[in-house]
Each structure stands twice: as structure tokens, then as C-alpha cells.
Amino acid sequence: MGREFLDIFEGWAEEYDNTVSGYDPEYKEVFHAYDDILVEVAKNSEGNILEFGVGTGNLTEKLLERGHDIIGIEPSPAMKAIANAKLPEALVMDGDFLEYPIPTIPIHTIVSTYAFHHLTDDEKDNAVKKFADILEVNGKVVFADTMFETLEAKEKKTSEAEEIGFTNLAADLRREYYPTMETIEGIFTKHNFTVSFKQMNEFVWLIIAKKE
């Protein structure tokens, strides 16, 4: 359920904000237009929000600026500590996409950035099933995450990373569970969502899935 990667995030927490700002050349394209991606997710969010993978609170901050009530879920204590220090007014609780406190307020939008790929396809399916149960009528899921149009496109990006010596990025692309768009669309459609995609950079797509 993504917690197998927890040690990576515990070690990455202090440098995470530097990485997303383009400091690390290996991940510069992955996080290209990072702020615009967060704004796009926030712009498409409505009402009370459940956010998964809060990290250091960057998306949370955008949502708070728009006046949303937010319940944040984050499994990494180090990441959560940074988010709490940055945004003491935010409610950030321990949990992950599959195990988390059930919200006590109506949820109109579920959001996440750069996190859903930590789940296997079966775990993604289980998570989306729970989303459908939690969301209010006409609620939606708004995610931005790395995914690929085809498996061939994923392999091409991985090979390109290896060829230019981006060994960490290549290992990341092979290690984690980056999906194809067809897989994501199939999972959401199975649980009665309609799905749209918008490409945000070479790696990241915006997903908007509306509950039918």
C-alpha cells in the first residue's frame, strides 16, 4: 500500500522541496511546472477535501488559500512534521491510501499529487473503490501523477534515463508502480467514475475522475 517506500521518504523529507524546485537534475523534468501542477489540482477541487500524500504540504497550502476545509493523510512522520510546521492550521493525520481515519465530514473532492503510483494496480483498484464509497454525490478525484500512455512509452523513458546516466531516475521508474493511462481509466470506470486526462509535463498527467 505504498508503505514499502516509507524509508525513502523519511530520508528525502528535508530535501523534498529543493527537489521539486528543480535542484536535482535527474528529476527536473519530472517536477517541471510543479507549481502550475499544484494550482491546476487546486483549481479543479471543490468543497471539503481529503488529500492523500500530503508530503511537505505544498498542495495543502494551495487548497487552504482557496478556503477549503481539508483532511490530510500522510504516512511519513518526517514529511508530516514539515507540513505541520509549515501549516499549523492544517489537519494532517497518519495513514495511507488504504488505511486512514474515515472522515467525519462530507467529502466532495479527493486529491493527491505524485503519490498514487506507490500502489500496485490491485491496491489502486481497492483505493478507488473506497473513494467511491466516501465521496458525496457528484464528487470527484483530482490527481496529478506520473503515468504513461503505453508500456512502450514507459520503457522508452527508462532507457533514455539510463543512457544519459540518470541512474536514480531509471531505478525509480523500474521500482515503482507507474501505470498506463488505460489502466487508470479502467480502474476508475469500473467503480463508476468518468475520467479525463490532461498532460502537464513529460511525465505527469492530471486525472479528473467524476463520480457518476
Coordinates of N, CA and C in Angstrom, one line a residue:
M1 N 0.8 -1.2 0.0 CA 0.0 0.0 0.0 C 0.9 1.3 0.0
G2 N 2.1 1.1 -0.5 CA 3.0 2.3 -0.6 C 3.9 2.4 0.6
R3 N 3.6 1.8 1.7 CA 4.5 2.0 2.9 C 5.8 1.3 2.7
E4 N 6.0 0.4 1.7 CA 7.3 -0.2 1.5 C 8.3 0.8 1.0
F5 N 7.8 2.0 0.6 CA 8.7 3.1 0.2 C 8.9 4.2 1.3
L6 N 8.4 3.9 2.5 CA 8.4 4.9 3.5 C 9.8 5.3 3.9
D7 N 10.8 4.4 3.9 CA 12.2 4.8 4.3 C 12.7 5.8 3.3
I8 N 12.3 5.7 2.0 CA 12.8 6.7 1.0 C 12.3 8.1 1.4
F9 N 11.1 8.2 1.8 CA 10.5 9.5 2.1 C 11.0 10.0 3.4
E10 N 11.3 9.2 4.3 CA 11.8 9.6 5.6 C 13.2 10.3 5.4
G11 N 14.0 9.7 4.4 CA 15.3 10.2 4.1 C 15.2 11.4 3.2
W12 N 14.2 11.5 2.4 CA 14.0 12.6 1.4 C 13.4 13.8 1.9
A13 N 12.7 13.8 3.1 CA 11.9 14.8 3.6 C 12.6 16.2 3.6
E14 N 13.8 16.3 4.1 CA 14.5 17.6 4.3 C 14.8 18.2 2.9
E15 N 15.0 17.4 1.9 CA 15.4 17.9 0.6 C 14.3 17.9 -0.4
Y16 N 13.1 17.5 0.0 CA 12.0 17.3 -0.9 C 11.6 18.6 -1.6
D17 N 11.5 19.7 -0.9 CA 11.2 21.0 -1.5 C 12.2 21.5 -2.5
N18 N 13.5 21.2 -2.2 CA 14.6 21.5 -3.1 C 14.4 20.7 -4.4
T19 N 14.1 19.4 -4.3 CA 13.9 18.6 -5.5 C 12.8 19.1 -6.4
V20 N 11.7 19.4 -5.8 CA 10.5 19.8 -6.6 C 10.8 21.2 -7.3
S21 N 11.7 21.9 -6.8 CA 12.0 23.2 -7.4 C 13.0 23.1 -8.5
G22 N 13.5 21.9 -8.8 CA 14.4 21.6 -9.9 C 15.8 21.5 -9.5
Y23 N 16.1 21.5 -8.3 CA 17.5 21.4 -7.8 C 18.2 20.1 -8.2
D24 N 17.5 19.0 -8.3 CA 18.1 17.7 -8.7 C 17.9 17.5 -10.2
P25 N 19.0 17.5 -11.0 CA 18.8 17.4 -12.4 C 18.1 16.2 -12.9
E26 N 18.3 15.1 -12.2 CA 17.6 13.8 -12.6 C 16.1 14.0 -12.6
Y27 N 15.6 14.7 -11.7 CA 14.1 14.8 -11.5 C 13.6 16.2 -12.0
K28 N 14.4 17.0 -12.7 CA 14.0 18.3 -13.1 C 12.8 18.2 -14.0
E29 N 12.8 17.2 -15.0 CA 11.6 17.1 -15.9 C 10.4 16.5 -15.2
V30 N 10.6 15.7 -14.3 CA 9.5 15.1 -13.5 C 8.7 16.1 -12.8
F31 N 9.4 17.1 -12.3 CA 8.8 18.2 -11.5 C 8.7 19.5 -12.3
H32 N 8.9 19.4 -13.6 CA 8.8 20.6 -14.4 C 7.3 21.2 -14.2
A33 N 7.3 22.5 -14.0 CA 6.0 23.2 -13.9 C 5.3 22.8 -12.6
Y34 N 6.0 22.4 -11.6 CA 5.5 21.8 -10.4 C 4.4 22.8 -9.8
D35 N 4.7 24.0 -9.6 CA 3.7 24.9 -9.0 C 2.4 25.0 -9.9
D36 N 2.6 25.0 -11.2 CA 1.4 25.1 -12.1 C 0.6 23.8 -11.9
I37 N 1.2 22.7 -11.7 CA 0.5 21.4 -11.5 C -0.3 21.5 -10.2
L38 N 0.3 22.0 -9.1 CA -0.5 22.1 -7.9 C -1.6 23.1 -8.0
V39 N -1.4 24.2 -8.7 CA -2.5 25.1 -9.0 C -3.6 24.5 -9.8
E40 N -3.3 23.7 -10.7 CA -4.3 23.0 -11.6 C -5.1 22.1 -10.7
V41 N -4.5 21.3 -9.8 CA -5.2 20.4 -9.0 C -6.2 21.2 -8.0
A42 N -5.6 22.3 -7.5 CA -6.4 23.1 -6.5 C -7.6 23.8 -7.3
K43 N -7.3 24.2 -8.5 CA -8.4 24.9 -9.3 C -9.5 24.0 -9.6
N44 N -9.3 22.7 -9.7 CA -10.3 21.8 -10.1 C -10.9 21.1 -8.9
S45 N -10.6 21.5 -7.7 CA -11.1 21.0 -6.4 C -12.3 21.8 -5.9
E46 N -13.2 21.1 -5.2 CA -14.4 21.8 -4.7 C -14.7 21.3 -3.3
G47 N -15.3 22.1 -2.5 CA -15.9 21.7 -1.3 C -14.9 21.2 -0.2
N48 N -15.3 20.3 0.6 CA -14.4 19.7 1.6 C -13.5 18.7 0.9
I49 N -12.3 18.6 1.3 CA -11.2 17.9 0.6 C -10.5 16.9 1.5
L50 N -10.3 15.7 0.9 CA -9.5 14.7 1.5 C -8.2 14.5 0.6
E51 N -7.1 14.8 1.2 CA -5.8 14.8 0.5 C -5.0 13.7 1.0
F52 N -4.5 12.9 0.0 CA -3.6 11.8 0.3 C -2.2 12.1 -0.1
G53 N -1.2 11.7 0.7 CA 0.2 12.0 0.4 C 0.5 13.5 0.5
V54 N 0.2 14.0 1.7 CA 0.4 15.5 1.9 C 1.8 15.9 1.7
G55 N 2.8 15.0 2.1 CA 4.2 15.3 2.0 C 4.5 16.5 2.8
T56 N 5.2 17.5 2.2 CA 5.6 18.7 3.0 C 4.5 19.8 3.0
G57 N 3.4 19.5 2.4 CA 2.2 20.4 2.5 C 2.1 21.4 1.4
N58 N 2.8 21.2 0.2 CA 2.7 22.2 -0.8 C 1.3 22.3 -1.5
L59 N 0.7 21.2 -1.8 CA -0.6 21.3 -2.3 C -1.6 21.7 -1.3
T60 N -1.4 21.3 0.0 CA -2.3 21.7 1.1 C -2.4 23.2 1.2
E61 N -1.2 23.8 1.0 CA -1.2 25.3 1.1 C -2.0 25.9 0.1
K62 N -1.9 25.4 -1.2 CA -2.7 26.0 -2.3 C -4.2 25.8 -2.0
L63 N -4.6 24.7 -1.4 CA -6.0 24.4 -1.1 C -6.5 25.3 0.0
L64 N -5.7 25.5 1.0 CA -6.1 26.4 2.1 C -6.2 27.8 1.7
E65 N -5.4 28.3 0.7 CA -5.5 29.6 0.2 C -6.8 29.8 -0.5
R66 N -7.4 28.7 -1.0 CA -8.7 28.8 -1.7 C -9.9 28.6 -0.7
G67 N -9.6 28.5 0.6 CA -10.7 28.4 1.6 C -11.3 27.1 1.8
H68 N -10.6 26.0 1.4 CA -11.2 24.7 1.5 C -11.0 24.2 3.0
D69 N -11.9 23.3 3.5 CA -11.6 22.5 4.6 C -11.0 21.2 4.2
I70 N -9.8 20.9 4.8 CA -9.0 19.8 4.3 C -8.7 18.8 5.4
I71 N -8.8 17.5 5.1 CA -8.3 16.5 5.9 C -7.1 15.9 5.2
G72 N -5.9 15.9 5.7 CA -4.7 15.4 5.1 C -4.3 14.1 5.7
I73 N -3.8 13.2 4.8 CA -3.3 11.9 5.2 C -1.9 11.7 4.7
E74 N -1.0 11.4 5.6 CA 0.4 11.2 5.3 C 1.1 10.1 6.1
P75 N 1.7 9.1 5.5 CA 2.3 8.1 6.3 C 3.7 8.4 6.8
S76 N 4.4 9.3 6.3 CA 5.8 9.6 6.7 C 5.8 10.6 7.9
P77 N 6.3 10.2 9.0 CA 6.4 11.1 10.1 C 7.3 12.4 9.8
A78 N 8.4 12.1 9.1 CA 9.3 13.3 8.8 C 8.6 14.3 7.8
M79 N 7.9 13.8 6.8 CA 7.1 14.7 5.9 C 6.0 15.4 6.7
K80 N 5.3 14.6 7.5 CA 4.2 15.2 8.3 C 4.7 16.3 9.2
A81 N 5.9 16.1 9.8 CA 6.4 17.1 10.7 C 6.7 18.4 10.0
I82 N 7.2 18.3 8.8 CA 7.5 19.5 8.0 C 6.2 20.2 7.6
A83 N 5.2 19.4 7.2 CA 3.9 20.0 6.8 C 3.2 20.7 8.0
N84 N 3.3 20.1 9.2 CA 2.7 20.7 10.4 C 3.4 22.0 10.8
A85 N 4.7 22.0 10.6 CA 5.5 23.2 10.9 C 5.1 24.4 9.9
K86 N 5.0 24.0 8.7 CA 4.7 25.0 7.6 C 3.3 25.5 7.7
L87 N 2.4 24.6 8.1 CA 0.9 24.9 8.0 C 0.3 24.4 9.3
P88 N 0.5 25.1 10.4 CA 0.0 24.6 11.7 C -1.5 24.5 11.8
E89 N -2.2 25.3 10.9 CA -3.7 25.3 10.8 C -4.2 24.0 10.1
A90 N -3.4 23.3 9.4 CA -3.9 22.1 8.7 C -4.0 20.9 9.5
L91 N -5.0 20.1 9.2 CA -5.2 18.8 9.9 C -4.6 17.7 9.1
V92 N -3.4 17.2 9.5 CA -2.7 16.1 8.8 C -2.6 14.9 9.8
M93 N -3.1 13.8 9.3 CA -3.2 12.6 10.1 C -2.4 11.4 9.5
D94 N -2.0 10.5 10.3 CA -1.3 9.3 9.9 C -2.2 8.4 9.1
G95 N -1.7 7.9 7.9 CA -2.5 7.0 7.1 C -1.9 6.9 5.7
D96 N -2.5 6.1 4.9 CA -2.1 5.9 3.5 C -3.4 5.8 2.7
F97 N -3.2 5.4 1.4 CA -4.4 5.3 0.5 C -5.4 4.3 0.9
L98 N -5.0 3.3 1.7 CA -5.9 2.2 2.0 C -6.3 2.1 3.5
E99 N -5.4 2.7 4.3 CA -5.7 2.7 5.8 C -5.6 4.1 6.3
Y100 N -6.8 4.6 6.7 CA -6.8 6.0 7.2 C -8.1 6.3 8.0
P101 N -8.1 7.3 8.8 CA -9.3 7.6 9.6 C -10.4 8.0 8.6
I102 N -11.6 7.4 8.8 CA -12.7 7.7 7.9 C -13.2 9.2 8.3
P103 N -13.3 10.0 7.3 CA -13.7 11.4 7.5 C -15.1 11.5 8.2
T104 N -15.2 12.5 9.1 CA -16.5 12.7 9.8 C -17.3 13.8 9.2
I105 N -16.7 14.4 8.1 CA -17.4 15.5 7.4 C -17.6 15.0 5.9
P106 N -18.6 15.5 5.2 CA -18.8 15.1 3.8 C -17.6 15.5 3.0
I107 N -17.2 14.6 2.1 CA -16.0 14.8 1.2 C -16.5 15.0 -0.2
H108 N -16.1 16.2 -0.8 CA -16.6 16.5 -2.2 C -15.5 16.2 -3.2
T109 N -14.2 16.3 -2.8 CA -13.1 16.1 -3.7 C -12.0 15.4 -2.9
I110 N -11.4 14.4 -3.6 CA -10.2 13.7 -3.1 C -9.0 14.1 -4.0
V111 N -7.9 14.5 -3.4 CA -6.8 15.0 -4.2 C -5.5 14.3 -3.8
S112 N -4.6 14.3 -4.7 CA -3.2 13.8 -4.4 C -2.3 14.2 -5.6
T113 N -1.0 14.4 -5.3 CA 0.0 14.7 -6.3 C 1.2 13.8 -6.0
Y114 N 1.7 13.2 -7.1 CA 3.0 12.5 -7.1 C 2.9 11.4 -6.0
A115 N 1.8 10.6 -5.9 CA 1.8 9.6 -4.8 C 1.0 8.3 -5.2
F116 N 0.0 8.4 -6.1 CA -0.8 7.2 -6.4 C 0.0 6.1 -7.0
H117 N 1.1 6.4 -7.6 CA 2.0 5.4 -8.2 C 2.7 4.5 -7.2
H118 N 2.6 4.8 -5.9 CA 3.2 3.9 -4.9 C 2.4 2.7 -4.7
L119 N 1.2 2.6 -5.2 CA 0.3 1.5 -5.1 C 0.4 0.5 -6.3
T120 N 0.3 -0.8 -6.0 CA 0.2 -1.7 -7.1 C -1.2 -1.5 -7.8
D121 N -1.4 -2.1 -9.0 CA -2.6 -1.9 -9.7 C -3.8 -2.4 -8.8
D122 N -3.6 -3.5 -8.2 CA -4.7 -4.1 -7.3 C -5.0 -3.1 -6.2
E123 N -3.9 -2.5 -5.6 CA -4.1 -1.6 -4.5 C -4.8 -0.3 -5.0
K124 N -4.4 0.1 -6.2 CA -5.1 1.3 -6.8 C -6.6 1.0 -6.9
D125 N -6.9 -0.2 -7.4 CA -8.3 -0.6 -7.5 C -9.1 -0.6 -6.2
N126 N -8.5 -1.1 -5.1 CA -9.1 -1.1 -3.8 C -9.2 0.3 -3.3
A127 N -8.3 1.2 -3.5 CA -8.3 2.6 -3.1 C -9.5 3.3 -3.8
V128 N -9.6 3.1 -5.1 CA -10.7 3.8 -5.8 C -12.1 3.3 -5.4
K129 N -12.2 2.1 -5.1 CA -13.5 1.5 -4.5 C -13.8 2.3 -3.3
K130 N -12.9 2.5 -2.4 CA -13.1 3.3 -1.2 C -13.4 4.7 -1.5
F131 N -12.8 5.3 -2.5 CA -13.1 6.7 -2.9 C -14.6 6.8 -3.2
A132 N -15.1 5.8 -4.0 CA -16.5 5.9 -4.5 C -17.4 5.8 -3.3
D133 N -17.0 5.1 -2.2 CA -17.9 5.0 -1.1 C -17.9 6.3 -0.2
I134 N -16.7 6.9 -0.2 CA -16.6 8.1 0.7 C -17.1 9.4 0.0
L135 N -17.0 9.5 -1.3 CA -17.4 10.8 -1.9 C -18.9 11.0 -1.9
E136 N -19.2 12.3 -1.8 CA -20.6 12.7 -1.9 C -21.0 12.5 -3.4
V137 N -22.3 12.6 -3.6 CA -22.9 12.5 -5.0 C -22.3 13.6 -5.8
N138 N -21.8 13.3 -7.0 CA -21.2 14.3 -7.9 C -19.8 14.7 -7.4
G139 N -19.2 13.9 -6.5 CA -17.9 14.2 -6.0 C -16.9 13.8 -7.1
K140 N -15.6 14.1 -6.8 CA -14.6 13.8 -7.8 C -13.2 13.6 -7.2
V141 N -12.4 12.9 -8.0 CA -11.0 12.7 -7.6 C -10.1 13.5 -8.6
V142 N -9.2 14.3 -8.0 CA -8.3 15.1 -8.8 C -6.9 14.8 -8.4
F143 N -6.2 14.0 -9.3 CA -4.8 13.6 -9.0 C -3.9 14.1 -10.1
A144 N -2.7 14.4 -9.7 CA -1.6 14.6 -10.7 C -0.5 13.6 -10.4
D145 N -0.1 12.8 -11.4 CA 0.9 11.8 -11.1 C 1.6 11.4 -12.4
T146 N 2.8 10.8 -12.2 CA 3.5 10.2 -13.3 C 2.8 9.0 -13.8
M147 N 2.5 8.9 -15.1 CA 2.0 7.8 -15.8 C 2.4 7.8 -17.2
F148 N 2.0 6.8 -18.0 CA 2.5 6.7 -19.3 C 1.3 6.3 -20.2
E149 N 1.4 6.7 -21.5 CA 0.3 6.4 -22.4 C 0.4 4.9 -22.7
T150 N 1.6 4.3 -22.8 CA 1.7 2.9 -23.0 C 2.9 2.3 -22.3
L151 N 3.0 1.0 -22.2 CA 4.2 0.4 -21.5 C 5.4 0.7 -22.3
E152 N 5.3 0.8 -23.7 CA 6.4 1.1 -24.5 C 6.9 2.5 -24.2
A153 N 6.0 3.4 -24.0 CA 6.4 4.8 -23.6 C 7.2 4.8 -22.3
K154 N 6.8 4.0 -21.3 CA 7.4 4.0 -20.1 C 8.9 3.4 -20.2
E155 N 9.0 2.3 -21.0 CA 10.3 1.7 -21.2 C 11.2 2.7 -22.0
K156 N 10.7 3.4 -22.9 CA 11.5 4.4 -23.6 C 12.0 5.5 -22.7
K157 N 11.2 6.0 -21.8 CA 11.7 7.0 -20.8 C 12.7 6.4 -19.9
T158 N 12.5 5.2 -19.5 CA 13.5 4.5 -18.6 C 14.8 4.3 -19.3
S159 N 14.8 3.9 -20.6 CA 16.0 3.7 -21.3 C 16.8 5.0 -21.6
E160 N 16.0 6.1 -21.8 CA 16.6 7.4 -22.0 C 17.3 7.9 -20.8
A161 N 16.7 7.6 -19.6 CA 17.3 8.0 -18.3 C 18.6 7.2 -18.1
E162 N 18.6 6.0 -18.4 CA 19.8 5.2 -18.3 C 20.9 5.6 -19.2
E163 N 20.6 6.0 -20.5 CA 21.6 6.4 -21.5 C 22.3 7.7 -21.1
I164 N 21.6 8.6 -20.4 CA 22.2 9.9 -20.0 C 22.8 9.8 -18.6
G165 N 22.8 8.6 -18.0 CA 23.4 8.5 -16.7 C 22.5 8.9 -15.5
F166 N 21.2 9.0 -15.7 CA 20.2 9.3 -14.6 C 19.8 8.0 -14.0
T167 N 20.8 7.4 -13.2 CA 20.6 6.0 -12.7 C 19.5 6.0 -11.6
N168 N 19.4 7.1 -10.8 CA 18.4 7.1 -9.8 C 17.0 7.2 -10.4
L169 N 16.8 8.0 -11.4 CA 15.5 8.1 -12.1 C 15.2 6.8 -12.7
A170 N 16.1 6.2 -13.4 CA 15.8 4.9 -14.1 C 15.4 3.8 -13.1
A171 N 16.1 3.8 -12.0 CA 15.8 2.8 -10.9 C 14.4 3.0 -10.4
D172 N 14.1 4.3 -10.2 CA 12.8 4.7 -9.7 C 11.7 4.2 -10.7
L173 N 11.9 4.5 -12.0 CA 10.9 4.1 -13.0 C 10.7 2.6 -13.0
R174 N 11.7 1.8 -12.7 CA 11.6 0.4 -12.7 C 11.1 -0.2 -11.4
R175 N 11.3 0.6 -10.3 CA 10.9 0.1 -9.0 C 9.5 0.3 -8.6
E176 N 9.0 1.5 -9.0 CA 7.6 1.8 -8.5 C 6.6 1.4 -9.5
Y177 N 5.3 1.6 -9.2 CA 4.2 1.0 -10.0 C 3.5 2.1 -10.9
Y178 N 4.3 2.7 -11.7 CA 3.8 3.7 -12.6 C 2.8 3.1 -13.6
P179 N 1.6 3.6 -13.7 CA 0.6 2.9 -14.5 C 0.5 3.5 -15.9
T180 N -0.2 2.8 -16.8 CA -0.6 3.3 -18.1 C -1.9 4.1 -17.9
M181 N -2.2 5.0 -18.8 CA -3.5 5.7 -18.8 C -4.6 4.7 -18.9
E182 N -4.4 3.7 -19.7 CA -5.5 2.7 -19.9 C -5.8 2.0 -18.6
T183 N -4.8 1.6 -17.8 CA -5.0 1.0 -16.5 C -5.8 1.9 -15.6
I184 N -5.4 3.2 -15.5 CA -6.1 4.1 -14.6 C -7.5 4.3 -15.1
E185 N -7.7 4.5 -16.4 CA -9.1 4.7 -16.8 C -10.0 3.5 -16.5
G186 N -9.4 2.3 -16.7 CA -10.1 1.1 -16.4 C -10.5 0.9 -15.0
I187 N -9.6 1.3 -14.1 CA -9.9 1.2 -12.6 C -11.0 2.2 -12.2
F188 N -10.9 3.4 -12.7 CA -11.9 4.4 -12.3 C -13.3 4.1 -12.9
T189 N -13.3 3.7 -14.2 CA -14.5 3.3 -14.9 C -15.2 2.2 -14.2
K190 N -14.5 1.2 -13.7 CA -15.0 0.0 -13.0 C -15.8 0.4 -11.8
H191 N -15.4 1.5 -11.2 CA -16.1 2.0 -10.0 C -17.0 3.2 -10.2
N192 N -17.5 3.3 -11.5 CA -18.5 4.3 -11.9 C -18.0 5.7 -11.8
F193 N -16.8 6.0 -12.3 CA -16.3 7.3 -12.5 C -16.2 7.5 -14.0
T194 N -16.3 8.8 -14.4 CA -15.9 9.2 -15.8 C -14.6 9.9 -15.6
V195 N -13.7 9.6 -16.6 CA -12.3 10.1 -16.4 C -11.8 10.9 -17.6
S196 N -11.1 12.0 -17.2 CA -10.4 12.8 -18.2 C -8.9 13.0 -17.8
F197 N -8.1 13.2 -18.9 CA -6.7 13.3 -18.6 C -6.2 14.6 -19.3
K198 N -5.2 15.2 -18.7 CA -4.5 16.4 -19.3 C -3.0 16.3 -19.0
Q199 N -2.2 16.3 -20.0 CA -0.7 16.2 -19.8 C -0.2 17.5 -19.3
M200 N 0.6 17.4 -18.2 CA 1.2 18.6 -17.5 C 2.7 18.8 -17.8
N201 N 3.4 17.7 -18.0 CA 4.8 17.7 -18.4 C 5.1 16.4 -19.1
E202 N 6.4 16.1 -19.3 CA 6.7 14.8 -20.0 C 6.4 13.6 -19.2
F203 N 6.2 13.7 -17.9 CA 5.9 12.6 -17.0 C 4.6 12.6 -16.4
V204 N 4.1 13.8 -16.1 CA 2.9 13.9 -15.2 C 1.6 14.3 -16.0
W205 N 0.6 13.6 -15.6 CA -0.8 13.8 -16.1 C -1.7 14.2 -15.0
L206 N -2.6 15.1 -15.3 CA -3.7 15.4 -14.4 C -4.9 14.5 -14.7
I207 N -5.4 13.9 -13.7 CA -6.5 13.0 -13.8 C -7.7 13.6 -13.1
I208 N -8.8 13.7 -13.7 CA -10.1 14.2 -13.1 C -11.1 13.1 -13.3
A209 N -11.5 12.5 -12.2 CA -12.5 11.4 -12.2 C -13.7 11.8 -11.5
K210 N -14.8 11.9 -12.2 CA -16.1 12.3 -11.6 C -17.0 11.1 -11.3
K211 N -17.5 11.1 -10.0 CA -18.4 10.0 -9.6 C -19.7 10.2 -10.3
E212 N -20.2 9.1 -10.9 CA -21.5 9.1 -11.6 C -22.6 8.9 -10.6

